[in-house]
PDB file of C-alpha atoms and ligand atoms in Angstrom:
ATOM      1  CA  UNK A   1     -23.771  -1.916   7.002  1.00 87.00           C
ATOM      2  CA  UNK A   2     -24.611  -5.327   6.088  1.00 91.00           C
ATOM      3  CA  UNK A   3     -25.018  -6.987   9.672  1.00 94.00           C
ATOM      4  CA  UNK A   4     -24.954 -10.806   8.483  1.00 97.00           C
ATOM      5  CA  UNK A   5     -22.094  -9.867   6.099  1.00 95.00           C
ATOM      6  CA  UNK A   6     -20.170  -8.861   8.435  1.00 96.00           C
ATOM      7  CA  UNK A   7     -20.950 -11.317  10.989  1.00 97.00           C
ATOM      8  CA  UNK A   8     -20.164 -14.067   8.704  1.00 97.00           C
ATOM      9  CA  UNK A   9     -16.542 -12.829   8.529  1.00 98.00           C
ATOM     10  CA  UNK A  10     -16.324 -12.318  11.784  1.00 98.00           C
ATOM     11  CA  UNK A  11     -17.324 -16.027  12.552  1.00 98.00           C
ATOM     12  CA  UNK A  12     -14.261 -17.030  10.008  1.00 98.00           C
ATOM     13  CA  UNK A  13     -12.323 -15.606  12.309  1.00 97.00           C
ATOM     14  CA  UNK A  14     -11.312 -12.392  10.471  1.00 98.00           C
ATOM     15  CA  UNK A  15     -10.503  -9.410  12.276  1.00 98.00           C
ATOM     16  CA  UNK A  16     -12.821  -7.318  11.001  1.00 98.00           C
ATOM     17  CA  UNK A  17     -11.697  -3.514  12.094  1.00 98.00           C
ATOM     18  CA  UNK A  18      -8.556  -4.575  11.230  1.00 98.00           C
ATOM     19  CA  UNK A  19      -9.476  -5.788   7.825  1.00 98.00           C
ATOM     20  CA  UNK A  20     -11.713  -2.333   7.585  1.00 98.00           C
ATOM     21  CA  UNK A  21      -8.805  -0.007   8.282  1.00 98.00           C
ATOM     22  CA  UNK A  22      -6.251  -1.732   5.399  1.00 98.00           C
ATOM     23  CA  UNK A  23      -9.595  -1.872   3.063  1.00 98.00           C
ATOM     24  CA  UNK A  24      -9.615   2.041   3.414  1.00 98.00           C
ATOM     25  CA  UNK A  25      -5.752   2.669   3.640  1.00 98.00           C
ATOM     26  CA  UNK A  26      -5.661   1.194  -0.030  1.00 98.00           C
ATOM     27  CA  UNK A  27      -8.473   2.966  -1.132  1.00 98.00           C
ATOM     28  CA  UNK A  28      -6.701   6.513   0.092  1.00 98.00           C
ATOM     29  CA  UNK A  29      -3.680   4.690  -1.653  1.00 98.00           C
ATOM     30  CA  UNK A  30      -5.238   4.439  -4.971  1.00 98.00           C
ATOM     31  CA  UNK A  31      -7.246   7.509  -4.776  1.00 98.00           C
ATOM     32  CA  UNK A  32      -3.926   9.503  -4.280  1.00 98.00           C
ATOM     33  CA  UNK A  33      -1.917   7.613  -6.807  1.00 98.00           C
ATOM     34  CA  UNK A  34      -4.789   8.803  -8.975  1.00 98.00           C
ATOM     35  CA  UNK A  35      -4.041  12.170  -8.454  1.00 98.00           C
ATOM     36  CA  UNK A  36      -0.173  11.826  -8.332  1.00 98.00           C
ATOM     37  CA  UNK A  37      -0.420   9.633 -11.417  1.00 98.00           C
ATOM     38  CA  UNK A  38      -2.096  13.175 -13.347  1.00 98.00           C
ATOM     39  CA  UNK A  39       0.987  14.948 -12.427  1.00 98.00           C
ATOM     40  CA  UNK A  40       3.249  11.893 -13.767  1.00 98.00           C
ATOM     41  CA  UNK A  41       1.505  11.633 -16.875  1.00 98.00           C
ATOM     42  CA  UNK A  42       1.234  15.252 -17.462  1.00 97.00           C
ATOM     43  CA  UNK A  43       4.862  15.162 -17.566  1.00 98.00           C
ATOM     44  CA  UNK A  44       5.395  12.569 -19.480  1.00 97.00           C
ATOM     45  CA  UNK A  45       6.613  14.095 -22.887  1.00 97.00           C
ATOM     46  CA  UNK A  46       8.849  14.480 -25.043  1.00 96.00           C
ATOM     47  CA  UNK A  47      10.603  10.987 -27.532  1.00 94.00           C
ATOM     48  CA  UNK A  48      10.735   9.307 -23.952  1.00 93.00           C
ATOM     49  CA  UNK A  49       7.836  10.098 -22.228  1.00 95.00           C
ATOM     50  CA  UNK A  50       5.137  10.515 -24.992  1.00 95.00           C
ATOM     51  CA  UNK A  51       6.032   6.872 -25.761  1.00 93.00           C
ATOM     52  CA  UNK A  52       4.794   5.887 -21.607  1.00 96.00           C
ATOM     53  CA  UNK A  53       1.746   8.229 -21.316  1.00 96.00           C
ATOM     54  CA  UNK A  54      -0.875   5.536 -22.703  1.00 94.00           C
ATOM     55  CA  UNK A  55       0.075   3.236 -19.989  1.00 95.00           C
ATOM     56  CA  UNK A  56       0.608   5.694 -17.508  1.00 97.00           C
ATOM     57  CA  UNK A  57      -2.901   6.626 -18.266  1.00 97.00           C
ATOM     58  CA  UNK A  58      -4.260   3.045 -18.149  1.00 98.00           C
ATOM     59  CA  UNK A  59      -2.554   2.537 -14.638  1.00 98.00           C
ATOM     60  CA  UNK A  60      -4.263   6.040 -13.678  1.00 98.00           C
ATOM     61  CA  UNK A  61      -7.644   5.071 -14.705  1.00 98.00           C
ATOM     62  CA  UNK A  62      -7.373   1.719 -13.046  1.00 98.00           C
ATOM     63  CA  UNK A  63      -6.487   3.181  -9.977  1.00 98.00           C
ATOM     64  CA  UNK A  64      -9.345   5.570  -9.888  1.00 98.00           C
ATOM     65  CA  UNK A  65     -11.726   1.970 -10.564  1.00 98.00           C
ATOM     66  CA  UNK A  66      -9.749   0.449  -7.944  1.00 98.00           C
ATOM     67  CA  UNK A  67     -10.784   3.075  -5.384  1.00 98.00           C
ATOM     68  CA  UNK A  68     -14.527   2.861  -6.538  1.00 98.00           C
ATOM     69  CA  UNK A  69     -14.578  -0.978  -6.018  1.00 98.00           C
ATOM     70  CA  UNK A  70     -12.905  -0.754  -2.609  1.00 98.00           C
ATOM     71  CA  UNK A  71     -15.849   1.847  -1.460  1.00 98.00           C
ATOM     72  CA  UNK A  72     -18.774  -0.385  -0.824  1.00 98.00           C
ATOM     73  CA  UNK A  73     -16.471  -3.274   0.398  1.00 98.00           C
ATOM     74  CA  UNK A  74     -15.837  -0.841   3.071  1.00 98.00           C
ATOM     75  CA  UNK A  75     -19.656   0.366   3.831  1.00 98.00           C
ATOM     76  CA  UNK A  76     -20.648  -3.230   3.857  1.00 97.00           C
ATOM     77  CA  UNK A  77     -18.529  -4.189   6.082  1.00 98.00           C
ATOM     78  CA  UNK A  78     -19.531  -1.148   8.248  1.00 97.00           C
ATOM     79  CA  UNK A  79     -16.432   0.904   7.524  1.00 98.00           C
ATOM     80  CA  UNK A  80     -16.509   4.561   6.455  1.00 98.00           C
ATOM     81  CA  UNK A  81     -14.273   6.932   4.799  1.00 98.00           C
ATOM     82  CA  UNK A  82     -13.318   9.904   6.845  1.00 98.00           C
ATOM     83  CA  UNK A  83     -14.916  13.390   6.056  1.00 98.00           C
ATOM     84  CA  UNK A  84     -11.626  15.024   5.750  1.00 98.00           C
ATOM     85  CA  UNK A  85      -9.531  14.440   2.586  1.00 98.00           C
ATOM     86  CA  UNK A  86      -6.196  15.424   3.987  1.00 98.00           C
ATOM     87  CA  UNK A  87      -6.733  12.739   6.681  1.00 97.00           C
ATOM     88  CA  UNK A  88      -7.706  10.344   4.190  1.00 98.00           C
ATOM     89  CA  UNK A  89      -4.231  11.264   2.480  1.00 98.00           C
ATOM     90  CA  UNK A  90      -2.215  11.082   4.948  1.00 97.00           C
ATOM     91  CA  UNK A  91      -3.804   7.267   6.075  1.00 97.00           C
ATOM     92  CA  UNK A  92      -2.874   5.895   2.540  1.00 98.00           C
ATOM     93  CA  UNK A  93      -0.972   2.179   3.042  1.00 98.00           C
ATOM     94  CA  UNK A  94       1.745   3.976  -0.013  1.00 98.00           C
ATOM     95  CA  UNK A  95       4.186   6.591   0.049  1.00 98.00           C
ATOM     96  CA  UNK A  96       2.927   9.832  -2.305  1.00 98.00           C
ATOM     97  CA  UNK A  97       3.920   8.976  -6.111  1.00 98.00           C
ATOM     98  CA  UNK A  98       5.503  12.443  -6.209  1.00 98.00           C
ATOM     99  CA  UNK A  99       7.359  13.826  -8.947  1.00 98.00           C
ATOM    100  CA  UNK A 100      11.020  14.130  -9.526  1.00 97.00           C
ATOM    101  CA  UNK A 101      12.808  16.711  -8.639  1.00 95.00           C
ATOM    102  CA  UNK A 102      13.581  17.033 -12.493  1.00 94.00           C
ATOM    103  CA  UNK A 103      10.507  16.416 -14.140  1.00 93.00           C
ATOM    104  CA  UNK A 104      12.384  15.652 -17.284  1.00 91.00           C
ATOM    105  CA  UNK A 105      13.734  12.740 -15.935  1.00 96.00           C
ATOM    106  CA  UNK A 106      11.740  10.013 -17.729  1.00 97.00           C
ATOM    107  CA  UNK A 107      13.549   7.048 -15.615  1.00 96.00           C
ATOM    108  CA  UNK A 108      12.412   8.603 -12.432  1.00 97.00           C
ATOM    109  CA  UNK A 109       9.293   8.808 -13.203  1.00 98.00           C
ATOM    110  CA  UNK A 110       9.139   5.642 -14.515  1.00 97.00           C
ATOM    111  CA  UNK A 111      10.636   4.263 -11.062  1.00 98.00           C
ATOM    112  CA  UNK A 112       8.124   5.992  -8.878  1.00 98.00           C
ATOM    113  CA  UNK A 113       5.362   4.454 -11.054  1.00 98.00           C
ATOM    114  CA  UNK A 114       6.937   0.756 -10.907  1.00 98.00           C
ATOM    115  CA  UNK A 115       7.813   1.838  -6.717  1.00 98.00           C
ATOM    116  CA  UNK A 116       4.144   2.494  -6.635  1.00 98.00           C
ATOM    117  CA  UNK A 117       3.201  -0.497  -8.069  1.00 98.00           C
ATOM    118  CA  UNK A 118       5.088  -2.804  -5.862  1.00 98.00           C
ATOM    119  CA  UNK A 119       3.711  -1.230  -3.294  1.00 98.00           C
ATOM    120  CA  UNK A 120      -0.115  -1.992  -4.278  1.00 98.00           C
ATOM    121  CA  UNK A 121       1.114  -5.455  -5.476  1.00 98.00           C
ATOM    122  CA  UNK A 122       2.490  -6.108  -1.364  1.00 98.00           C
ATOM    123  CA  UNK A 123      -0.795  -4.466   0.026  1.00 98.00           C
ATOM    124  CA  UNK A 124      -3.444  -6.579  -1.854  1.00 98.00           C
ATOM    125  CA  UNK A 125      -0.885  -9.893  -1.209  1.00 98.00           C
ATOM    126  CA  UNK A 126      -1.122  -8.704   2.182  1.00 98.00           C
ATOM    127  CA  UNK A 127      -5.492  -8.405   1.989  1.00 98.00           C
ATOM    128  CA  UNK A 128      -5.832 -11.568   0.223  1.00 98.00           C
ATOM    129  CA  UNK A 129      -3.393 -13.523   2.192  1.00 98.00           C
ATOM    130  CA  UNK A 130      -6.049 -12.184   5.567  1.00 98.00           C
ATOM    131  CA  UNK A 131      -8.750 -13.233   3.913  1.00 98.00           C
ATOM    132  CA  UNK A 132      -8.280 -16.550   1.600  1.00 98.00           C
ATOM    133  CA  UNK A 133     -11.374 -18.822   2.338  1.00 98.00           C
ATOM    134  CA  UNK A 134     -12.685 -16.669   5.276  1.00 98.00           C
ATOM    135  CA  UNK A 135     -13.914 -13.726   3.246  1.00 98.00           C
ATOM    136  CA  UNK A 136     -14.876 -14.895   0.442  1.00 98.00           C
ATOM    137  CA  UNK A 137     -16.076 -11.156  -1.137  1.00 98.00           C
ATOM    138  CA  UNK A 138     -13.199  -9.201  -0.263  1.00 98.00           C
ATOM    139  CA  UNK A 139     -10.814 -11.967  -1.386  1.00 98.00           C
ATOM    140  CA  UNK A 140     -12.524 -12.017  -5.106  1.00 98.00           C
ATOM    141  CA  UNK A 141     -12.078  -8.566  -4.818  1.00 98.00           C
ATOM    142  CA  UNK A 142      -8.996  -7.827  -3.353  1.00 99.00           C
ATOM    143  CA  UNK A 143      -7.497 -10.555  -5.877  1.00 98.00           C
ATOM    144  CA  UNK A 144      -8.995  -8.983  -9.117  1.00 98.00           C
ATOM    145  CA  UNK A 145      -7.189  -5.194  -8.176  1.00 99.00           C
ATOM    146  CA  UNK A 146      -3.624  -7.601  -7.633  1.00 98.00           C
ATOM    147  CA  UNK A 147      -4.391  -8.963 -10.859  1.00 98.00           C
ATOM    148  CA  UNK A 148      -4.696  -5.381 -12.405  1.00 98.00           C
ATOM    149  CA  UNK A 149      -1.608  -4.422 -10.052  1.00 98.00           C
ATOM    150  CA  UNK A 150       0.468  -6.560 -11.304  1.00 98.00           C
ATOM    151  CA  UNK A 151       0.261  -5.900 -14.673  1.00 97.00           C
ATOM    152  CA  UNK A 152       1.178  -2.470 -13.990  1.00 97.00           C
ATOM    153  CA  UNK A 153       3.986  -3.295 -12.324  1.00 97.00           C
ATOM    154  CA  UNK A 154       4.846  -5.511 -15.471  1.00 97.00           C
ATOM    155  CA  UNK A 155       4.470  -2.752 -17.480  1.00 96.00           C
ATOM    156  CA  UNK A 156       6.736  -0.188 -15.988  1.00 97.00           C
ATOM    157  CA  UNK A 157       9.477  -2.955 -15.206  1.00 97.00           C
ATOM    158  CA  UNK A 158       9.332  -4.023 -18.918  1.00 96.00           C
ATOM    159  CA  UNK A 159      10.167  -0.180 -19.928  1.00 95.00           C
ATOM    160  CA  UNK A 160      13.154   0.099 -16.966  1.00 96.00           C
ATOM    161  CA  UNK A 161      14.876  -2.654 -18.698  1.00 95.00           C
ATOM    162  CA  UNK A 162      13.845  -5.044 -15.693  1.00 97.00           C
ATOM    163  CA  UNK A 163      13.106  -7.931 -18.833  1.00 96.00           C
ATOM    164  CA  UNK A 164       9.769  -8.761 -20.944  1.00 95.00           C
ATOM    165  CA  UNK A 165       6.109  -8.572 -18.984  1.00 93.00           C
ATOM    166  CA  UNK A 166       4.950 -11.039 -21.129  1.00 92.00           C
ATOM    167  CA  UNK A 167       1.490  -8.929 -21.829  1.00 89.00           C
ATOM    168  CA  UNK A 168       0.324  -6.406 -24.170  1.00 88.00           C
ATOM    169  CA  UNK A 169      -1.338  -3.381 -23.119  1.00 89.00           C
ATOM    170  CA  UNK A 170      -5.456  -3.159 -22.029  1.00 93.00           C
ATOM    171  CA  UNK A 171      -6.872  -3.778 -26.124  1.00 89.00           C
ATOM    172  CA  UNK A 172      -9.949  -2.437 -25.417  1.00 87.00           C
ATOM    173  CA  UNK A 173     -11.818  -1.379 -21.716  1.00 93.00           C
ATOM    174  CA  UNK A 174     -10.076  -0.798 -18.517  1.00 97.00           C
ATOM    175  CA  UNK A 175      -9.993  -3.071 -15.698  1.00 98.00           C
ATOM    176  CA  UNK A 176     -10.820  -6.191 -17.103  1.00 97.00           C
ATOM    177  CA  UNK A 177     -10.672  -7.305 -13.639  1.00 98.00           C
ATOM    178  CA  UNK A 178     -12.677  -5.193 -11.359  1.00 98.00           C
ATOM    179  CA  UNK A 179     -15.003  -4.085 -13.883  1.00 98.00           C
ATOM    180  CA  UNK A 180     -17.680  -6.888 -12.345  1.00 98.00           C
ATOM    181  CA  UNK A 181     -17.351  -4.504  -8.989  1.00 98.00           C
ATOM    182  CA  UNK A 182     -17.731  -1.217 -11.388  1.00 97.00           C
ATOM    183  CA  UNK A 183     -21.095  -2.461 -12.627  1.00 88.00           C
TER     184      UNK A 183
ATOM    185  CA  UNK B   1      25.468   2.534  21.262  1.00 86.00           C
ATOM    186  CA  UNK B   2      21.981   2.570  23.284  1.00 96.00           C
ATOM    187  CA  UNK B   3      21.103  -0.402  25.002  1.00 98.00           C
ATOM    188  CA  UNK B   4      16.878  -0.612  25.271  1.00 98.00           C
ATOM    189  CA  UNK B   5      14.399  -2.767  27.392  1.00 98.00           C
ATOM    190  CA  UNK B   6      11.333  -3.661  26.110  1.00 97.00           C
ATOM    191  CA  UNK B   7       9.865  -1.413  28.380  1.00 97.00           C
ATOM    192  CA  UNK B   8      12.127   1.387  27.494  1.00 98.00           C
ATOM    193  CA  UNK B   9      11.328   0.915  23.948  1.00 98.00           C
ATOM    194  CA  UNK B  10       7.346   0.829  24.584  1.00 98.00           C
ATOM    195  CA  UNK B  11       7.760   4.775  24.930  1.00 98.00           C
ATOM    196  CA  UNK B  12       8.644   5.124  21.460  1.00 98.00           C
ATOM    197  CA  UNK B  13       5.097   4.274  20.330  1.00 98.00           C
ATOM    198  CA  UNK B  14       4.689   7.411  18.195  1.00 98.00           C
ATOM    199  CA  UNK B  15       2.199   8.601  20.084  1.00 97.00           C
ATOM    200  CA  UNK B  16       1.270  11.940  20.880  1.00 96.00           C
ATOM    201  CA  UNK B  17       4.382  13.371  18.638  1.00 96.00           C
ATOM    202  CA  UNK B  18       6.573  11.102  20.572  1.00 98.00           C
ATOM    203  CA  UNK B  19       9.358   9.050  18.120  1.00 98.00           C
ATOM    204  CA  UNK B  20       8.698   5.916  16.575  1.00 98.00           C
ATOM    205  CA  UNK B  21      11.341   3.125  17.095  1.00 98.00           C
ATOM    206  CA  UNK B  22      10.947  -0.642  16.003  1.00 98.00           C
ATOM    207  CA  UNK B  23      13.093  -3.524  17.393  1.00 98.00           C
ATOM    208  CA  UNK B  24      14.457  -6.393  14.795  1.00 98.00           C
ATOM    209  CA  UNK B  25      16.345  -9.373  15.198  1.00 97.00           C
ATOM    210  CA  UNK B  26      18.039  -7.333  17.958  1.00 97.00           C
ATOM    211  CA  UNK B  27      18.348  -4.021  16.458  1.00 98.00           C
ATOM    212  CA  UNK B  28      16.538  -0.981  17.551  1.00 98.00           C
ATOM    213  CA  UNK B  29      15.338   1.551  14.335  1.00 98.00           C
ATOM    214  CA  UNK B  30      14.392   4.509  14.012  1.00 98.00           C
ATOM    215  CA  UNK B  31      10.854   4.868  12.029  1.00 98.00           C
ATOM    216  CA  UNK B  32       9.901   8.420  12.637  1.00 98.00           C
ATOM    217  CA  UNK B  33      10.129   9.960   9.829  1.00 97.00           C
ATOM    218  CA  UNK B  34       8.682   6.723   7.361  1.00 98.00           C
ATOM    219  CA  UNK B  35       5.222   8.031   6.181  1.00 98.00           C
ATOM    220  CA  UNK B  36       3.965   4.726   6.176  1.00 98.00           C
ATOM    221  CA  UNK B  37       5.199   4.452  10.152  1.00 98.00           C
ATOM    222  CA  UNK B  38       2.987   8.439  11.228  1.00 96.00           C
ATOM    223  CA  UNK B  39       1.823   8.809  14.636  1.00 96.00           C
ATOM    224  CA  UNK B  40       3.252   4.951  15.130  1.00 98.00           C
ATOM    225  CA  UNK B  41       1.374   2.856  12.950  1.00 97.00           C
ATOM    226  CA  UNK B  42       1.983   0.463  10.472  1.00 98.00           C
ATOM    227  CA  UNK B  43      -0.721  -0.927   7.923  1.00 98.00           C
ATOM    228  CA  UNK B  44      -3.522  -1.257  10.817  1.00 96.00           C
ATOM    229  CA  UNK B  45      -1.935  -4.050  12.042  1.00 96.00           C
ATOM    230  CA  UNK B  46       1.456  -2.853  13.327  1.00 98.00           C
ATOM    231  CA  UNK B  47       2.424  -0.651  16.232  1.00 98.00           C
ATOM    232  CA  UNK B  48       5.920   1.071  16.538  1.00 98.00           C
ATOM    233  CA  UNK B  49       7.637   0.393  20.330  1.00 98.00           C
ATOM    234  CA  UNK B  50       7.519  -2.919  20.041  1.00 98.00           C
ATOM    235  CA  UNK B  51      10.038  -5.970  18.857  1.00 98.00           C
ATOM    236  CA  UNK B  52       8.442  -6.848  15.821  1.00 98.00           C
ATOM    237  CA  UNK B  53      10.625  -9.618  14.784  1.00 98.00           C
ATOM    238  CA  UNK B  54       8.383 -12.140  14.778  1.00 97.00           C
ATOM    239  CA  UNK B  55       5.502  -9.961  12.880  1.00 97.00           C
ATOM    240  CA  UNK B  56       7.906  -9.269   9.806  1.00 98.00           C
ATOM    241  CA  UNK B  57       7.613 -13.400   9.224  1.00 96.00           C
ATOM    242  CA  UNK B  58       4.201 -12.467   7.666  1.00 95.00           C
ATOM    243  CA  UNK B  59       4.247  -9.106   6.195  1.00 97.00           C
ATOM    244  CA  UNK B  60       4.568  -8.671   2.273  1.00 98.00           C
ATOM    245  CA  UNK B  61       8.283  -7.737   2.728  1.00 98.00           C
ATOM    246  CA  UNK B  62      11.869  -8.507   4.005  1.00 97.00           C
ATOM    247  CA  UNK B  63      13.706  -6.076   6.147  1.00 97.00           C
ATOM    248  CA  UNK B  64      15.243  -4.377   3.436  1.00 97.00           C
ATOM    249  CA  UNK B  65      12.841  -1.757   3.889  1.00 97.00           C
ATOM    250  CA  UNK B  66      13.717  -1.556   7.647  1.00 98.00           C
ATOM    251  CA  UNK B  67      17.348  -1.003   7.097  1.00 95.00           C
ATOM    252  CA  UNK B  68      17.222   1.690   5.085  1.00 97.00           C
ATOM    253  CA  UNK B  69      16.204   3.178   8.564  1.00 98.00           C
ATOM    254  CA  UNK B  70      18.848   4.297  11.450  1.00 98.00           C
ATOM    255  CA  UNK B  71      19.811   2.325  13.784  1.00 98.00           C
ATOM    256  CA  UNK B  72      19.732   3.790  17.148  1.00 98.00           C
ATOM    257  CA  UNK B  73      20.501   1.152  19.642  1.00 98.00           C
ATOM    258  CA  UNK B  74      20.281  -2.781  20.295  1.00 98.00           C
ATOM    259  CA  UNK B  75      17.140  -4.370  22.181  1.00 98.00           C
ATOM    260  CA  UNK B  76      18.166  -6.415  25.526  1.00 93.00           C
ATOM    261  CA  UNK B  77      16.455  -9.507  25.552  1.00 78.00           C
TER     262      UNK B  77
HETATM  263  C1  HEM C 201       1.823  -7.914   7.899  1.00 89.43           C
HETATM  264  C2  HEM C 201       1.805  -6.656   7.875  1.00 89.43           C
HETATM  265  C3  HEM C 201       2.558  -5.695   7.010  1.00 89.43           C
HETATM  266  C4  HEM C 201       2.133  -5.135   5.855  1.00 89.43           C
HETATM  267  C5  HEM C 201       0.790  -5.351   5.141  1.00 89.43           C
HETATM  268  C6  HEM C 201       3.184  -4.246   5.393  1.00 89.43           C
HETATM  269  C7  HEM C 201       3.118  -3.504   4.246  1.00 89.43           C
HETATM  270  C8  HEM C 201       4.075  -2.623   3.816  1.00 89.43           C
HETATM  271  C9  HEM C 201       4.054  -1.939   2.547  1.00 89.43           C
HETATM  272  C10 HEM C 201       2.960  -2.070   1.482  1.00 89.43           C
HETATM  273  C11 HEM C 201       5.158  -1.166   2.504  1.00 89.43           C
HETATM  274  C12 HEM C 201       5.575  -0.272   1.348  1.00 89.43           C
HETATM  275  C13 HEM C 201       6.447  -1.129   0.476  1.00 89.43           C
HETATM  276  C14 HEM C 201       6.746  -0.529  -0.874  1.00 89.43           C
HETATM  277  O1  HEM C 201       6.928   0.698  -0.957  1.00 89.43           O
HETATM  278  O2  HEM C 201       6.783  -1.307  -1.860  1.00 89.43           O
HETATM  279  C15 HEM C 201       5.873  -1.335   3.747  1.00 89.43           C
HETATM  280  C16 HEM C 201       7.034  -0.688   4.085  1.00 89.43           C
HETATM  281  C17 HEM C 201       7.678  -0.855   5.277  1.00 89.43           C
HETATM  282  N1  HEM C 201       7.398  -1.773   6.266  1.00 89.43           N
HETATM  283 FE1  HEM C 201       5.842  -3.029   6.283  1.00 89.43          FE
HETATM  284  N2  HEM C 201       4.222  -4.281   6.283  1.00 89.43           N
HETATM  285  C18 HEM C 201       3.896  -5.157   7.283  1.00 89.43           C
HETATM  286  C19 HEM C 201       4.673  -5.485   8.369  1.00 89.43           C
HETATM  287  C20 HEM C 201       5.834  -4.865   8.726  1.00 89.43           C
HETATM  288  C21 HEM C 201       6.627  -5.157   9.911  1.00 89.43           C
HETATM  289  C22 HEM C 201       6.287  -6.252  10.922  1.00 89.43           C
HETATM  290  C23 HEM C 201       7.679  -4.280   9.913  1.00 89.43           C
HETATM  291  C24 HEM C 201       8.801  -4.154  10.908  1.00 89.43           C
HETATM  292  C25 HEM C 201       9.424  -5.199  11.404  1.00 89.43           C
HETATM  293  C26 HEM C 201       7.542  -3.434   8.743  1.00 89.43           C
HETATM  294  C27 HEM C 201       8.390  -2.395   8.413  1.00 89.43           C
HETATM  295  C28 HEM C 201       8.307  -1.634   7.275  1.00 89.43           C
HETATM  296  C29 HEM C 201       9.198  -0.544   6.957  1.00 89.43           C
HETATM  297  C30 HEM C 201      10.326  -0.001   7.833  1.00 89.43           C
HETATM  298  C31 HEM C 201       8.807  -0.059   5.708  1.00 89.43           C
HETATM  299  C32 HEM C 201       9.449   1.092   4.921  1.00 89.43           C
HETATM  300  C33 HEM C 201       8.717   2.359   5.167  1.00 89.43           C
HETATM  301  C34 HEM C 201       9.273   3.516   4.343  1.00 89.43           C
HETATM  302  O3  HEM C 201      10.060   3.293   3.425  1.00 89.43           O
HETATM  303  O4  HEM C 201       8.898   4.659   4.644  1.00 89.43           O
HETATM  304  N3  HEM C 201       6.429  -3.821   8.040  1.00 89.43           N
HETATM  305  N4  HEM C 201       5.204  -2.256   4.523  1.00 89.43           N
END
């Protein structure tokens, strides 16, 4: 743990345990999307689905960097992530990204990834609203996964027919964001 | 339709397998089998048994997620 760290936003008046437990619900979150993201993407075939896989991919990879950010956030802060993984799955702040029951149904998938999505996009609003000039680490960080967020999100609504995203996809490396945390 | 007391309602805490309810704006839910709502709890900062009117004002959502949820009696105030 790093003591002065942490005392410093507990002096701004941050609950800090608090703050701790959401830091490692969204890491279970993003972990777990990683995983449930493999099965999406997997299935993802056919004229449809082969057109989604590169951005389902991107999302997945993201997620995975989003996880590894969040981890020494969490040990800093004197947080820990629990030995067993089942527990760890079962604490994430999202619903599991499961499947359809067809996996041939393209717009299903598609709505569980943008459902996903919207749910990261509420949970780092939700981390960055707690910590907005008080903690000023955890805010640069929990703001550069919302950026990432809510590009996915843009993404998948663009392909549902939701209306343009207004971006293109990642030209290039992943997480243009977090990558300063990945270093 | 079920008419709870705040202190009736504290039992539904989800704790120790017991059932998760939620008061809002009046209404009394039932959040026991929401994932995000196991053994009570609600994104570290939220505990089921409680009116939590007043908590939504802040939260990263409306109610619609709430009233997907049945409704399984009215809070007294
Ligand atoms: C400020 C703290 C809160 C945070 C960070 C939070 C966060 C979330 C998130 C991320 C979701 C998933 C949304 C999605 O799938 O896109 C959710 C769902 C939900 N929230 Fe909250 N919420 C908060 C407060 C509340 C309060 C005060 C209530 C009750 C009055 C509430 C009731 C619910 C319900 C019933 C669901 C749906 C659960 C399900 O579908 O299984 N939340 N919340």
């Amino acid at each position: 743990m790093a003591k002065v760290t942490r005392e410093m936003v507990e002096r701004s008046g941050v609950n800090v345990d608090k703050l701790v437990e959401l830091l490692v619900k969204n890491a279970a979150a993003e972990l777990t999307t990683f995983y449930y993201y493999t099965i999406l993407r997997v299935n993802l075939i056919g004229l449809q689905g082969e057109g989604l896989k590169e951005i389902a991919e991107t999302a997945r990879i993201e997620d995975r960097n989003h996880f590894e950010a969040l981890v020494p956030r969490i040990y800093e802060l004197g947080g820990s992530l629990p030995n067993s993984m089942k527990e760890f799955h079962d604490m994430s702040a999202c619903p599991p990204a499961n499947l359809p029951d067809s996996p041939n149904d393209v717009e299903g998938i598609l709505k569980i990834l943008v459902e996903a999505e919207r749910c990261a996009v509420r949970g780092y609003t939700q981390i960055c609203n707690m910590t907005a000039g008080k903690d000023h680490r955890t805010y640069d960080l929990a703001l550069s996964i919302l950026h990432e967020e809510i590009e996915h999100e843009s993404w998948f609504s663009e392909f549902l027919g939701e209306g343009p995203s207004g971006h293109f996809l990642r030209r290039g490396e992943t997480s243009p964001f977090v990558s300063k945390f990945l270093r | 339709m079920k008419i709870f007391t705040k202190e009736e309602l504290s039992y539904f805490n989800g704790e120790n397998g017991k059932p998760s309810y939620i008061a809002f704006e009046g209404k009394v839910y039932d959040v026991t089998k929401s994932f995000l709502w196991m053994g009570g709890k609600h994104q570290a900062l939220h505990r089921a048994g409680e009116d939590l009117t007043d908590a939504l004002k802040d939260a990263p959502h409306g109610s619609e997620f709430i009233k997907r949820f049945p409704m399984v009696g009215v809070l007294k105030d």
